Tab-separated table of C-alpha atoms in Angstrom:
chain	number	residue	atom	x	y	z
A	1	UNK	CA	-20.864	-5.478	-62.375
A	2	UNK	CA	-17.954	-7.863	-61.828
A	3	UNK	CA	-15.277	-8.580	-64.434
A	4	UNK	CA	-17.083	-11.604	-65.922
A	5	UNK	CA	-20.377	-9.752	-66.221
A	6	UNK	CA	-18.594	-6.840	-67.868
A	7	UNK	CA	-17.032	-9.238	-70.358
A	8	UNK	CA	-20.431	-10.676	-71.222
A	9	UNK	CA	-21.946	-7.212	-71.561
A	10	UNK	CA	-19.097	-6.211	-73.876
A	11	UNK	CA	-20.263	-8.850	-76.397
A	12	UNK	CA	-23.259	-6.670	-77.237
A	13	UNK	CA	-25.643	-9.478	-76.331
A	14	UNK	CA	-28.398	-8.564	-73.870
A	15	UNK	CA	-27.526	-9.775	-70.363
A	16	UNK	CA	-29.965	-9.780	-67.482
A	17	UNK	CA	-30.398	-11.310	-64.045
A	18	UNK	CA	-31.567	-14.910	-63.919
A	19	UNK	CA	-34.929	-16.034	-62.607
A	20	UNK	CA	-35.070	-19.682	-63.669
A	21	UNK	CA	-33.433	-22.745	-62.178
A	22	UNK	CA	-31.735	-25.591	-63.997
A	23	UNK	CA	-32.584	-28.812	-62.158
A	24	UNK	CA	-32.489	-26.861	-58.902
A	25	UNK	CA	-29.431	-24.683	-59.673
A	26	UNK	CA	-29.985	-20.967	-60.220
A	27	UNK	CA	-27.652	-19.333	-62.771
A	28	UNK	CA	-26.155	-15.913	-62.116
A	29	UNK	CA	-27.036	-14.371	-65.467
A	30	UNK	CA	-29.104	-14.888	-68.597
A	31	UNK	CA	-27.737	-14.114	-72.064
A	32	UNK	CA	-30.151	-13.639	-74.984
A	33	UNK	CA	-28.250	-14.042	-78.262
A	34	UNK	CA	-29.952	-13.612	-81.617
A	35	UNK	CA	-27.564	-15.523	-83.882
A	36	UNK	CA	-24.860	-18.182	-83.945
A	37	UNK	CA	-22.260	-15.398	-83.966
A	38	UNK	CA	-23.710	-13.908	-80.775
A	39	UNK	CA	-23.744	-17.332	-79.095
A	40	UNK	CA	-20.090	-17.638	-80.082
A	41	UNK	CA	-19.299	-14.255	-78.529
A	42	UNK	CA	-20.993	-15.329	-75.284
A	43	UNK	CA	-19.082	-18.615	-75.224
A	44	UNK	CA	-15.760	-16.863	-75.824
A	45	UNK	CA	-16.458	-14.637	-72.822
A	46	UNK	CA	-17.408	-17.715	-70.775
A	47	UNK	CA	-14.170	-19.426	-71.812
A	48	UNK	CA	-12.099	-16.403	-70.854
A	49	UNK	CA	-13.621	-16.256	-67.359
A	50	UNK	CA	-14.341	-19.974	-66.770
A	51	UNK	CA	-18.119	-19.567	-66.671
A	52	UNK	CA	-20.363	-22.606	-67.039
A	53	UNK	CA	-23.254	-22.240	-69.503
A	54	UNK	CA	-26.540	-24.067	-70.018
A	55	UNK	CA	-28.691	-23.488	-73.103
A	56	UNK	CA	-32.486	-23.267	-73.084
A	57	UNK	CA	-35.235	-22.384	-75.521
A	58	UNK	CA	-38.797	-22.984	-74.355
A	59	UNK	CA	-37.786	-23.749	-70.732
A	60	UNK	CA	-39.978	-26.860	-70.851
A	61	UNK	CA	-37.258	-29.310	-69.803
A	62	UNK	CA	-34.942	-27.307	-67.549
A	63	UNK	CA	-35.888	-29.754	-64.786
A	64	UNK	CA	-34.881	-32.765	-66.886
A	65	UNK	CA	-31.443	-34.307	-66.515
A	66	UNK	CA	-29.156	-34.293	-63.512
A	67	UNK	CA	-28.337	-31.262	-61.403
A	68	UNK	CA	-25.454	-29.361	-63.063
A	69	UNK	CA	-22.218	-29.028	-61.128
A	70	UNK	CA	-22.423	-25.280	-61.744
A	71	UNK	CA	-24.381	-22.893	-63.911
A	72	UNK	CA	-23.188	-19.311	-64.281
A	73	UNK	CA	-24.935	-18.314	-67.508
A	74	UNK	CA	-28.238	-19.461	-68.947
A	75	UNK	CA	-28.033	-19.010	-72.721
A	76	UNK	CA	-31.631	-18.228	-73.684
A	77	UNK	CA	-32.252	-18.954	-77.385
A	78	UNK	CA	-35.857	-17.742	-77.483
A	79	UNK	CA	-34.919	-14.831	-79.740
A	80	UNK	CA	-33.508	-17.227	-82.312
A	81	UNK	CA	-36.992	-18.064	-83.524
A	82	UNK	CA	-36.835	-17.770	-87.311
A	83	UNK	CA	-37.342	-20.334	-90.035
A	84	UNK	CA	-34.222	-19.523	-92.059
A	85	UNK	CA	-34.979	-21.470	-95.204
A	86	UNK	CA	-37.757	-23.714	-96.478
A	87	UNK	CA	-37.053	-25.355	-99.815
A	88	UNK	CA	-40.436	-26.948	-100.422
A	89	UNK	CA	-39.380	-28.579	-103.687
A	90	UNK	CA	-36.598	-30.461	-101.921
A	91	UNK	CA	-38.623	-31.172	-98.764
A	92	UNK	CA	-35.993	-29.446	-96.600
A	93	UNK	CA	-36.266	-26.820	-93.861
A	94	UNK	CA	-33.614	-24.978	-91.843
A	95	UNK	CA	-34.722	-23.358	-88.595
A	96	UNK	CA	-33.061	-21.624	-85.676
A	97	UNK	CA	-32.851	-23.454	-82.381
A	98	UNK	CA	-35.430	-21.268	-80.637
A	99	UNK	CA	-38.270	-22.009	-83.078
A	100	UNK	CA	-41.036	-23.963	-81.344
A	101	UNK	CA	-42.284	-27.111	-83.033
A	102	UNK	CA	-45.785	-25.611	-83.117
A	103	UNK	CA	-44.533	-22.533	-84.990
A	104	UNK	CA	-42.525	-24.718	-87.366
A	105	UNK	CA	-45.581	-26.858	-88.092
A	106	UNK	CA	-47.638	-23.760	-88.913
A	107	UNK	CA	-44.941	-22.483	-91.273
A	108	UNK	CA	-44.658	-25.797	-93.096
A	109	UNK	CA	-48.389	-26.436	-93.352
A	110	UNK	CA	-48.708	-23.622	-95.888
A	111	UNK	CA	-46.769	-25.815	-98.318
A	112	UNK	CA	-48.660	-28.950	-97.237
A	113	UNK	CA	-45.547	-30.348	-95.543
A	114	UNK	CA	-44.509	-31.362	-92.035
A	115	UNK	CA	-41.651	-32.433	-89.840
A	116	UNK	CA	-43.029	-35.886	-89.074
A	117	UNK	CA	-42.470	-35.814	-85.328
A	118	UNK	CA	-45.103	-35.690	-82.586
A	119	UNK	CA	-43.349	-33.936	-79.733
A	120	UNK	CA	-45.104	-34.767	-76.428
A	121	UNK	CA	-44.002	-31.627	-74.555
A	122	UNK	CA	-45.797	-28.436	-75.669
A	123	UNK	CA	-43.535	-25.474	-76.332
A	124	UNK	CA	-40.529	-27.644	-77.227
A	125	UNK	CA	-38.072	-25.850	-79.489
A	126	UNK	CA	-35.865	-27.208	-82.263
A	127	UNK	CA	-32.851	-27.027	-79.948
A	128	UNK	CA	-34.655	-28.731	-77.068
A	129	UNK	CA	-35.977	-31.422	-79.389
A	130	UNK	CA	-32.436	-32.308	-80.429
A	131	UNK	CA	-30.766	-31.829	-77.047
A	132	UNK	CA	-33.109	-34.278	-75.289
A	133	UNK	CA	-33.788	-36.573	-78.253
A	134	UNK	CA	-37.481	-36.718	-77.416
A	135	UNK	CA	-39.979	-38.123	-79.920
A	136	UNK	CA	-43.651	-39.049	-80.051
A	137	UNK	CA	-45.915	-41.788	-81.459
A	138	UNK	CA	-44.851	-41.666	-85.114
A	139	UNK	CA	-41.253	-42.492	-84.311
A	140	UNK	CA	-42.193	-46.039	-85.335
A	141	UNK	CA	-42.658	-45.063	-89.003
A	142	UNK	CA	-40.554	-41.928	-89.425
A	143	UNK	CA	-37.875	-42.306	-86.775
A	144	UNK	CA	-36.722	-39.618	-84.368
A	145	UNK	CA	-35.250	-36.154	-84.862
A	146	UNK	CA	-31.860	-37.819	-85.218
A	147	UNK	CA	-33.150	-39.727	-88.256
A	148	UNK	CA	-34.718	-36.656	-89.905
A	149	UNK	CA	-31.800	-34.322	-89.201
A	150	UNK	CA	-29.587	-33.625	-92.230
A	151	UNK	CA	-27.556	-30.651	-91.024
A	152	UNK	CA	-26.743	-28.730	-87.854
A	153	UNK	CA	-24.890	-25.588	-86.780
A	154	UNK	CA	-23.390	-25.674	-83.303
A	155	UNK	CA	-21.271	-23.419	-81.121
A	156	UNK	CA	-18.551	-25.170	-79.151
A	157	UNK	CA	-17.253	-24.330	-75.684
A	158	UNK	CA	-14.469	-22.077	-76.993
A	159	UNK	CA	-16.820	-20.121	-79.265
A	160	UNK	CA	-16.008	-22.016	-82.467
A	161	UNK	CA	-18.938	-22.225	-84.883
A	162	UNK	CA	-19.081	-25.656	-86.539
A	163	UNK	CA	-21.417	-26.995	-89.174
A	164	UNK	CA	-22.145	-30.546	-90.226
A	165	UNK	CA	-24.336	-32.021	-92.932
A	166	UNK	CA	-26.057	-29.909	-95.565
A	167	UNK	CA	-24.343	-26.763	-96.831
A	168	UNK	CA	-21.139	-27.342	-94.882
A	169	UNK	CA	-19.093	-24.201	-94.154
A	170	UNK	CA	-16.836	-25.584	-91.444
A	171	UNK	CA	-16.858	-29.124	-90.179
A	172	UNK	CA	-15.291	-30.875	-87.182
A	173	UNK	CA	-13.340	-33.602	-88.933
A	174	UNK	CA	-14.313	-37.162	-88.114
A	175	UNK	CA	-17.544	-36.382	-86.225
A	176	UNK	CA	-21.181	-36.521	-87.260
A	177	UNK	CA	-22.290	-33.555	-85.191
A	178	UNK	CA	-25.989	-34.187	-85.695
A	179	UNK	CA	-25.837	-37.688	-84.215
A	180	UNK	CA	-23.442	-36.651	-81.430
A	181	UNK	CA	-25.458	-33.667	-80.289
A	182	UNK	CA	-28.885	-35.309	-80.430
A	183	UNK	CA	-29.697	-36.454	-76.912
A	184	UNK	CA	-26.525	-34.969	-75.391
A	185	UNK	CA	-28.389	-32.546	-73.068
A	186	UNK	CA	-26.262	-29.607	-74.170
A	187	UNK	CA	-23.027	-31.067	-72.811
A	188	UNK	CA	-21.064	-30.897	-76.089
A	189	UNK	CA	-22.100	-27.528	-77.497
A	190	UNK	CA	-25.029	-25.214	-78.154
A	191	UNK	CA	-27.215	-25.914	-81.169
A	192	UNK	CA	-27.802	-22.738	-83.204
A	193	UNK	CA	-29.860	-24.086	-86.088
A	194	UNK	CA	-30.821	-27.371	-87.706
A	195	UNK	CA	-31.842	-28.626	-91.128
A	196	UNK	CA	-34.450	-31.382	-91.416
A	197	UNK	CA	-35.882	-33.645	-94.064
A	198	UNK	CA	-39.640	-33.130	-94.423
A	199	UNK	CA	-42.637	-35.210	-95.493
A	200	UNK	CA	-45.867	-34.241	-97.260
A	201	UNK	CA	-48.834	-33.876	-94.956
A	202	UNK	CA	-50.866	-37.103	-95.141
A	203	UNK	CA	-54.029	-36.919	-97.201
A	204	UNK	CA	-56.033	-38.454	-94.351
A	205	UNK	CA	-55.631	-39.898	-90.870
A	206	UNK	CA	-57.673	-42.356	-88.840
A	207	UNK	CA	-57.271	-43.869	-85.401
A	208	UNK	CA	-58.371	-47.319	-84.296
A	209	UNK	CA	-58.830	-47.764	-80.563
A	210	UNK	CA	-59.624	-50.759	-78.394
A	211	UNK	CA	-60.019	-50.739	-74.622
A	212	UNK	CA	-59.263	-53.794	-72.529
A	213	UNK	CA	-61.530	-53.780	-69.496
A	214	UNK	CA	-59.922	-55.210	-66.365
A	215	UNK	CA	-62.281	-54.543	-63.416
A	216	UNK	CA	-60.905	-55.894	-60.160
A	217	UNK	CA	-61.917	-55.532	-56.535
A	218	UNK	CA	-59.934	-56.040	-53.337
A	219	UNK	CA	-60.933	-58.715	-50.839
A	220	UNK	CA	-58.688	-59.478	-47.860
A	221	UNK	CA	-55.746	-57.864	-49.603
A	222	UNK	CA	-56.227	-59.857	-52.833
A	223	UNK	CA	-57.300	-58.250	-56.101
A	224	UNK	CA	-59.560	-60.403	-58.295
A	225	UNK	CA	-62.169	-59.932	-61.016
A	226	UNK	CA	-65.713	-61.284	-60.987
A	227	UNK	CA	-64.504	-64.632	-62.336
A	228	UNK	CA	-61.997	-65.014	-59.515
A	229	UNK	CA	-58.935	-64.374	-61.661
A	230	UNK	CA	-56.194	-62.637	-59.724
A	231	UNK	CA	-54.763	-59.273	-60.714
A	232	UNK	CA	-51.426	-60.925	-61.482
A	233	UNK	CA	-53.096	-63.459	-63.776
A	234	UNK	CA	-55.059	-60.760	-65.570
A	235	UNK	CA	-51.907	-58.702	-66.110
A	236	UNK	CA	-49.975	-61.729	-67.353
A	237	UNK	CA	-52.792	-62.473	-69.804
A	238	UNK	CA	-52.844	-58.835	-70.957
A	239	UNK	CA	-49.083	-58.834	-71.518
A	240	UNK	CA	-49.279	-62.045	-73.526
A	241	UNK	CA	-52.206	-60.724	-75.583
A	242	UNK	CA	-50.417	-57.487	-76.470
A	243	UNK	CA	-47.148	-59.296	-77.172
A	244	UNK	CA	-49.011	-61.334	-79.800
A	245	UNK	CA	-51.207	-58.531	-81.166
A	246	UNK	CA	-48.646	-55.762	-81.652
A	247	UNK	CA	-46.348	-57.599	-84.108
A	248	UNK	CA	-49.387	-58.770	-86.069
A	249	UNK	CA	-50.529	-55.152	-86.422
A	250	UNK	CA	-47.146	-53.572	-87.150
A	251	UNK	CA	-46.159	-56.226	-89.682
A	252	UNK	CA	-49.485	-56.182	-91.506
A	253	UNK	CA	-49.956	-54.667	-94.964
A	254	UNK	CA	-52.183	-52.018	-93.359
A	255	UNK	CA	-49.017	-49.996	-92.603
A	256	UNK	CA	-49.758	-48.305	-89.265
A	257	UNK	CA	-47.755	-45.187	-88.414
A	258	UNK	CA	-47.957	-45.680	-84.646
A	259	UNK	CA	-49.260	-48.100	-82.015
A	260	UNK	CA	-49.726	-46.495	-78.580
A	261	UNK	CA	-50.980	-47.553	-75.168
A	262	UNK	CA	-52.530	-45.589	-72.317
A	263	UNK	CA	-52.753	-47.342	-68.944
A	264	UNK	CA	-53.763	-44.729	-66.347
A	265	UNK	CA	-54.444	-47.253	-63.559
A	266	UNK	CA	-52.772	-50.643	-63.475
A	267	UNK	CA	-55.874	-52.082	-61.815
A	268	UNK	CA	-58.172	-50.615	-64.445
A	269	UNK	CA	-58.642	-50.680	-68.213
A	270	UNK	CA	-55.940	-49.907	-70.727
A	271	UNK	CA	-56.465	-48.510	-74.211
A	272	UNK	CA	-54.514	-49.346	-77.346
A	273	UNK	CA	-54.700	-46.908	-80.270
A	274	UNK	CA	-53.296	-47.307	-83.783
A	275	UNK	CA	-52.781	-44.528	-86.324
A	276	UNK	CA	-53.016	-45.044	-90.065
A	277	UNK	CA	-52.211	-42.258	-92.516
A	278	UNK	CA	-52.290	-41.483	-96.211
A	279	UNK	CA	-54.210	-42.969	-99.085
A	280	UNK	CA	-57.314	-45.001	-98.203
A	281	UNK	CA	-56.744	-44.385	-94.485
A	282	UNK	CA	-60.424	-44.949	-93.660
A	283	UNK	CA	-60.557	-48.299	-95.476
A	284	UNK	CA	-57.293	-49.467	-93.929
A	285	UNK	CA	-58.497	-48.413	-90.490
A	286	UNK	CA	-61.683	-50.416	-90.960
A	287	UNK	CA	-59.677	-53.526	-91.808
A	288	UNK	CA	-57.387	-52.857	-88.859
A	289	UNK	CA	-60.423	-52.545	-86.616
A	290	UNK	CA	-61.408	-56.103	-87.443
A	291	UNK	CA	-57.859	-57.375	-86.977
A	292	UNK	CA	-57.514	-55.762	-83.550
A	293	UNK	CA	-60.883	-57.101	-82.447
A	294	UNK	CA	-59.843	-60.589	-83.462
A	295	UNK	CA	-56.403	-60.398	-81.838
A	296	UNK	CA	-57.388	-58.701	-78.589
A	297	UNK	CA	-60.881	-60.039	-78.117
A	298	UNK	CA	-62.165	-56.504	-77.621
A	299	UNK	CA	-64.403	-54.238	-79.687
A	300	UNK	CA	-62.410	-51.637	-81.623
A	301	UNK	CA	-63.662	-48.406	-83.150
A	302	UNK	CA	-62.474	-46.011	-85.853
A	303	UNK	CA	-62.347	-42.236	-85.348
A	304	UNK	CA	-61.035	-39.300	-87.353
A	305	UNK	CA	-59.667	-37.655	-84.206
A	306	UNK	CA	-57.020	-39.043	-81.849
A	307	UNK	CA	-57.798	-40.081	-78.267
A	308	UNK	CA	-57.372	-37.114	-75.885
A	309	UNK	CA	-54.185	-38.641	-74.446
A	310	UNK	CA	-52.526	-39.270	-77.815
A	311	UNK	CA	-49.016	-37.876	-78.183
A	312	UNK	CA	-48.785	-36.624	-74.593
A	313	UNK	CA	-46.606	-37.714	-71.726
A	314	UNK	CA	-48.505	-39.539	-68.968
A	315	UNK	CA	-50.112	-37.491	-66.229
A	316	UNK	CA	-49.515	-38.644	-62.642
A	317	UNK	CA	-52.388	-40.426	-60.879
A	318	UNK	CA	-54.927	-38.046	-59.405
A	319	UNK	CA	-54.239	-35.132	-61.740
A	320	UNK	CA	-57.438	-33.768	-63.246
A	321	UNK	CA	-57.992	-34.743	-66.868
A	322	UNK	CA	-57.844	-31.992	-69.432
A	323	UNK	CA	-60.968	-31.335	-71.520
A	324	UNK	CA	-60.915	-32.630	-75.111
A	325	UNK	CA	-59.063	-30.271	-77.432
A	326	UNK	CA	-57.306	-28.429	-74.608
A	327	UNK	CA	-53.646	-27.595	-74.964
A	328	UNK	CA	-51.645	-29.998	-72.769
A	329	UNK	CA	-50.226	-28.432	-69.651
A	330	UNK	CA	-46.510	-27.771	-69.525
A	331	UNK	CA	-44.488	-30.134	-67.323
A	332	UNK	CA	-43.584	-28.888	-63.868
A	333	UNK	CA	-40.522	-29.119	-61.664
A	334	UNK	CA	-42.175	-31.648	-59.329
A	335	UNK	CA	-42.687	-34.111	-62.150
A	336	UNK	CA	-41.530	-37.732	-61.693
A	337	UNK	CA	-41.106	-39.203	-65.146
A	338	UNK	CA	-39.258	-42.306	-66.347
A	339	UNK	CA	-38.558	-43.604	-69.831
A	340	UNK	CA	-38.286	-47.309	-70.624
A	341	UNK	CA	-36.791	-48.665	-73.832
A	342	UNK	CA	-36.763	-52.348	-74.597
A	343	UNK	CA	-36.487	-54.706	-77.549
A	344	UNK	CA	-39.749	-55.085	-79.477
A	345	UNK	CA	-39.617	-58.840	-78.869
A	346	UNK	CA	-39.741	-58.332	-75.079
A	347	UNK	CA	-43.078	-56.571	-74.754
A	348	UNK	CA	-44.494	-59.119	-72.305
A	349	UNK	CA	-41.401	-58.822	-70.095
A	350	UNK	CA	-41.768	-55.040	-70.087
A	351	UNK	CA	-45.328	-55.204	-68.796
A	352	UNK	CA	-44.596	-57.760	-66.138
A	353	UNK	CA	-41.552	-55.782	-65.000
A	354	UNK	CA	-43.710	-52.667	-64.779
A	355	UNK	CA	-46.293	-54.544	-62.700
A	356	UNK	CA	-43.652	-55.758	-60.238
A	357	UNK	CA	-42.232	-52.252	-59.886
A	358	UNK	CA	-45.683	-50.712	-59.453
A	359	UNK	CA	-46.213	-52.819	-56.350
A	360	UNK	CA	-43.492	-50.754	-54.641
A	361	UNK	CA	-45.621	-47.605	-54.881
A	362	UNK	CA	-48.943	-49.279	-54.158
A	363	UNK	CA	-49.739	-49.416	-57.890
A	364	UNK	CA	-49.736	-45.625	-58.161
A	365	UNK	CA	-48.100	-45.449	-61.559
A	366	UNK	CA	-49.266	-44.431	-65.033
A	367	UNK	CA	-47.864	-45.930	-68.233
A	368	UNK	CA	-48.166	-44.508	-71.728
A	369	UNK	CA	-46.166	-44.703	-74.924
A	370	UNK	CA	-45.252	-46.643	-78.032
A	371	UNK	CA	-45.909	-50.349	-78.182
A	372	UNK	CA	-44.545	-50.444	-81.723
A	373	UNK	CA	-41.203	-48.782	-80.935
A	374	UNK	CA	-41.092	-50.051	-77.332
A	375	UNK	CA	-40.481	-46.610	-75.840
A	376	UNK	CA	-42.749	-46.141	-72.848
A	377	UNK	CA	-43.087	-43.392	-70.255
A	378	UNK	CA	-44.108	-43.839	-66.640
A	379	UNK	CA	-45.373	-41.096	-64.326
A	380	UNK	CA	-45.502	-41.350	-60.542
A	381	UNK	CA	-47.404	-38.979	-58.243
A	382	UNK	CA	-45.311	-35.903	-57.309
A	383	UNK	CA	-45.856	-36.684	-53.627
A	384	UNK	CA	-44.289	-40.159	-53.893
A	385	UNK	CA	-41.782	-40.655	-51.095
A	386	UNK	CA	-38.192	-40.344	-52.400
A	387	UNK	CA	-37.318	-43.805	-51.102
A	388	UNK	CA	-40.254	-45.261	-53.032
A	389	UNK	CA	-39.153	-43.526	-56.244
A	390	UNK	CA	-35.723	-45.078	-55.836
A	391	UNK	CA	-37.268	-48.456	-55.006
A	392	UNK	CA	-39.569	-48.308	-58.025
A	393	UNK	CA	-36.665	-47.481	-60.344
A	394	UNK	CA	-34.431	-50.222	-58.931
A	395	UNK	CA	-37.196	-52.815	-59.116
A	396	UNK	CA	-38.036	-51.837	-62.686
A	397	UNK	CA	-34.416	-52.201	-63.793
A	398	UNK	CA	-34.070	-55.501	-62.007
A	399	UNK	CA	-37.283	-56.820	-63.524
A	400	UNK	CA	-36.415	-55.809	-67.078
A	401	UNK	CA	-32.775	-56.856	-67.022
A	402	UNK	CA	-29.776	-55.440	-68.842
A	403	UNK	CA	-31.434	-55.585	-72.265
A	404	UNK	CA	-33.730	-52.715	-71.300
A	405	UNK	CA	-32.861	-49.091	-70.604
A	406	UNK	CA	-34.605	-47.192	-67.795
A	407	UNK	CA	-33.901	-43.459	-67.543
A	408	UNK	CA	-35.291	-41.074	-64.939
A	409	UNK	CA	-36.046	-38.009	-67.062
A	410	UNK	CA	-37.336	-35.852	-64.220
A	411	UNK	CA	-37.571	-36.082	-60.440
A	412	UNK	CA	-37.775	-33.582	-57.557
A	413	UNK	CA	-34.411	-32.782	-55.913
A	414	UNK	CA	-35.000	-34.912	-52.810
A	415	UNK	CA	-35.812	-37.993	-54.892
A	416	UNK	CA	-33.137	-37.238	-57.495
A	417	UNK	CA	-30.399	-37.375	-54.852
A	418	UNK	CA	-31.233	-41.041	-54.198
A	419	UNK	CA	-31.383	-42.075	-57.863
A	420	UNK	CA	-29.077	-43.345	-60.526
A	421	UNK	CA	-30.832	-41.462	-63.314
A	422	UNK	CA	-29.275	-43.245	-66.255
A	423	UNK	CA	-28.544	-46.782	-65.149
A	424	UNK	CA	-25.835	-48.836	-66.771
A	425	UNK	CA	-24.398	-47.288	-69.980
A	426	UNK	CA	-22.010	-49.508	-71.908
A	427	UNK	CA	-20.487	-46.702	-74.004
A	428	UNK	CA	-19.742	-44.432	-71.037
A	429	UNK	CA	-15.966	-44.436	-71.469
A	430	UNK	CA	-16.311	-43.427	-75.113
A	431	UNK	CA	-18.821	-40.709	-74.210
A	432	UNK	CA	-16.387	-39.301	-71.663
A	433	UNK	CA	-13.661	-39.122	-74.302
A	434	UNK	CA	-16.010	-37.255	-76.636
A	435	UNK	CA	-16.878	-34.817	-73.836
A	436	UNK	CA	-13.159	-34.246	-73.219
A	437	UNK	CA	-12.645	-33.586	-76.917
A	438	UNK	CA	-15.444	-31.053	-77.243
A	439	UNK	CA	-15.462	-29.465	-73.786
A	440	UNK	CA	-12.201	-30.114	-71.900
A	441	UNK	CA	-12.916	-27.256	-69.486
A	442	UNK	CA	-16.338	-28.675	-68.530
A	443	UNK	CA	-18.140	-25.414	-69.170
A	444	UNK	CA	-21.179	-26.797	-71.051
A	445	UNK	CA	-23.942	-28.150	-68.797
A	446	UNK	CA	-21.349	-29.928	-66.619
A	447	UNK	CA	-22.750	-32.953	-64.796
A	448	UNK	CA	-26.205	-32.983	-66.430
A	449	UNK	CA	-25.699	-36.090	-68.538
A	450	UNK	CA	-24.713	-39.756	-68.173
A	451	UNK	CA	-21.948	-40.490	-65.689
A	452	UNK	CA	-21.671	-36.862	-64.631
A	453	UNK	CA	-20.594	-35.752	-68.125
């Protein structure tokens, strides 16, 4: 053992050799703490020997974010997997960072409660949920983890344990740690536990789905349907139809919880699905069925089960579909995944921008996500040439303009080297000052976030 490894071993925390990579960088060691105090001991040893640390829980998103400048220690939080407190009467739960969202849901269901988030990556932990800021379909009604978070315990780069929100023991004056740390990719500190506001499980759920058929064939390089309408015209009409239909649905008294789209082939059909929950869900879904049929000119149907793609990130073209009811496969390191956020009033522009970008890759792109919240995910085939990935991303940003945000969540190393993952970020100078305040030695996931933070 060298001096640094001896120092880590002296903390009493289990230390072992690393086997995982963080966005292509292999750490030297893995530390497996079981409490906030043990994380703090590890971070004090890292500070003393200038070791860079990256936190992980379920290892589902280690390939997300930029390649770290260095990674000496992977802080594995999988042993921190306890629900610390569940006050059912107050609709509050406190859980350690290594608790998976599936395990948390099982624990809360016994009291007929839930954390109203649909996390689209199986095996995501509480810490990973907050670090990446990921959310699923019901973000439209309930918000994201940031909105449901009421308290957090974090360990800073020097080993300080800080708490913010509910049951404050020690606070970092002037900062809302929950909001700062959510979506920060572990660059400000390591989340040890979090406290969330809960909701009662809905009495009933129903889904309303409508599929827009768009059969086209290619003749002399031109794609048209049987009526002679070009692919571009059909897509423009689809964008205009959805831009009119979505506000009518979301603003109706039928109170949908989510409005999602699945478009696995831009030359083929796309499906729109709407979730309604709670009292009289079946009756509201029936009324919504008629409204969607009228607005979209397509036949809608009501089901008690979600579509098989509901709440999952898009699969790249050509990947075999999973059987109904199967657990979604974990993401892989070769994944090419983008996230698009735009104003709800610019839905038509989003679709047309996506169409223009898809031409770069020969229309080999899959789109899925929230029409209501205007957060969409795009998957490209893993074998897409790196130059085409960069071209697709640039074209998408150009087509959507500065009002939209396009982030490359995951890309293979060869493609990632050619990409600006984050695009333009107006608050970058402020974010750099916050990083300097919390981690002046750049020992926490250095380089993984916006602007090399």
